[in-house]
Amino acid sequence: MRKPLTVLAAAALAAVLVPATASATPGSGVTGTILAQKTIGHTDYTLREITVQPGGYTGWHFHDGTLYAYVKAGTLTHNLADCSIDGIFGTGRAFTEHPDQVHIGRNLGSTPLVLEVLYVLPAGSPLSEDAPDPGCGF
């Protein structure tokens, strides 16, 4: 009986001493379809089509590698964690997202935003990683 009590006490102590993790900022109105995937060496290549409905957003996040994106339809407003707009990309525009750069993508328009995105990530990495809301108000 003593061992379970020791384990519970250790778990309670760890919960108090370990800093809380930041809350994720989930997206809204976003869907994605993987079109192709391939791993070569230590790199994953994933081609994905992402649709963001009017008023939708990705949530604050970052990537472990580089993304190459093309706006197939609509307009993307792209903000960084310092709340600045680092780009407004309309139909036919391409842009790059750099590793570990916290950002959010928003569709402020009245039509769906459609992106074709090539993820170039270290093998086994998630497509994106949640980041805490930096307090920009959107």
XYZ file of C-alpha atoms in Angstrom:
138
model
C 0.000 0.000 0.000
C 2.866 2.342 0.714
C 4.265 2.266 -2.839
C 1.085 3.642 -4.527
C 0.987 6.461 -1.982
C 4.637 7.335 -2.759
C 3.882 7.340 -6.490
C 0.859 9.608 -5.973
C 2.877 12.002 -3.811
C 5.649 12.165 -6.423
C 3.115 12.834 -9.181
C 1.480 15.618 -7.154
C 4.868 17.203 -6.462
C 5.813 17.032 -10.140
C 2.541 18.695 -11.125
C 3.317 21.617 -8.803
C 6.982 21.991 -9.785
C 6.691 21.601 -13.569
C 5.649 24.829 -15.290
C 2.288 24.736 -17.021
C 2.347 24.454 -20.779
C 0.810 27.234 -22.838
C -2.658 26.702 -24.178
C -2.950 25.807 -27.823
C -4.786 28.218 -30.087
C -6.883 26.024 -32.369
C -7.926 27.198 -35.784
C -11.444 27.729 -37.040
C -12.933 27.050 -40.467
C -9.822 25.252 -41.753
C -9.676 21.919 -43.589
C -6.748 20.211 -45.243
C -6.228 17.318 -47.633
C -2.875 15.626 -48.169
C -2.278 15.258 -51.910
C 1.137 13.552 -51.782
C 3.785 12.481 -49.261
C 7.343 11.232 -49.667
C 10.303 10.792 -47.344
C 13.764 11.089 -48.841
C 16.651 10.573 -46.464
C 15.919 12.559 -43.321
C 13.326 14.866 -44.927
C 9.537 14.548 -45.272
C 7.897 16.226 -48.266
C 4.140 16.706 -47.977
C 1.922 18.447 -50.519
C -1.342 19.580 -48.990
C -4.341 21.623 -50.074
C -5.705 23.826 -47.295
C -9.047 25.628 -47.383
C -9.854 28.441 -44.957
C -13.465 29.588 -44.933
C -14.320 33.323 -44.778
C -13.568 34.538 -41.258
C -11.487 31.416 -40.585
C -7.953 31.220 -39.232
C -5.223 28.664 -38.641
C -4.529 29.353 -34.971
C -1.058 30.394 -33.793
C 1.526 27.814 -34.800
C 4.981 27.168 -36.249
C 6.710 24.539 -38.361
C 9.940 22.604 -37.834
C 10.958 23.129 -41.463
C 10.283 25.354 -44.464
C 6.912 25.676 -46.201
C 6.377 26.809 -49.769
C 2.835 28.000 -50.416
C 0.773 29.098 -53.413
C -2.560 30.908 -53.141
C -4.915 29.065 -55.484
C -7.964 31.199 -54.576
C -8.837 33.993 -52.146
C -6.552 36.132 -49.992
C -4.403 35.188 -46.991
C -3.513 37.677 -44.266
C -0.354 36.389 -42.558
C 0.627 37.730 -39.109
C 3.716 37.133 -36.974
C 3.804 36.761 -33.177
C 4.721 40.451 -32.780
C 1.225 41.103 -34.281
C 2.642 42.613 -37.478
C 1.297 41.674 -40.895
C 4.188 40.189 -42.841
C 2.126 39.602 -45.947
C -1.227 39.789 -47.666
C -1.182 37.190 -50.424
C -3.871 37.076 -53.109
C -4.692 34.549 -55.811
C -1.615 33.596 -57.833
C 0.896 34.686 -55.175
C 3.512 32.422 -53.614
C 5.265 32.796 -50.282
C 7.603 30.945 -47.917
C 7.266 30.244 -44.205
C 10.522 29.794 -42.313
C 11.219 27.218 -39.575
C 10.237 28.066 -35.993
C 8.522 31.341 -36.993
C 5.301 31.662 -34.947
C 2.452 32.947 -37.099
C -1.260 32.814 -37.892
C -3.017 32.756 -41.252
C -6.425 34.436 -41.565
C -9.055 34.710 -44.262
C -10.528 38.178 -43.868
C -12.273 37.957 -47.231
C -15.766 36.859 -48.266
C -14.725 33.819 -50.338
C -12.860 30.636 -49.367
C -9.065 30.801 -49.307
C -7.389 27.812 -50.971
C -3.669 27.178 -50.527
C -1.375 24.578 -52.070
C 1.421 24.007 -49.548
C 4.629 21.999 -49.792
C 5.957 21.127 -46.320
C 9.698 20.329 -46.207
C 10.234 19.009 -42.695
C 12.654 16.859 -40.722
C 11.486 13.245 -41.016
C 8.794 12.426 -38.478
C 7.938 16.047 -37.645
C 4.299 17.099 -37.329
C 2.957 19.352 -40.092
C 2.613 22.149 -37.541
C 3.023 22.756 -33.840
C 0.682 24.845 -31.702
C 1.947 28.085 -30.196
C 0.403 30.232 -27.463
C -1.643 33.272 -28.419
C 0.737 36.264 -28.165
C -2.154 38.589 -27.323
C -2.724 40.303 -30.651
C -6.504 40.301 -30.271
C -7.277 38.208 -33.332
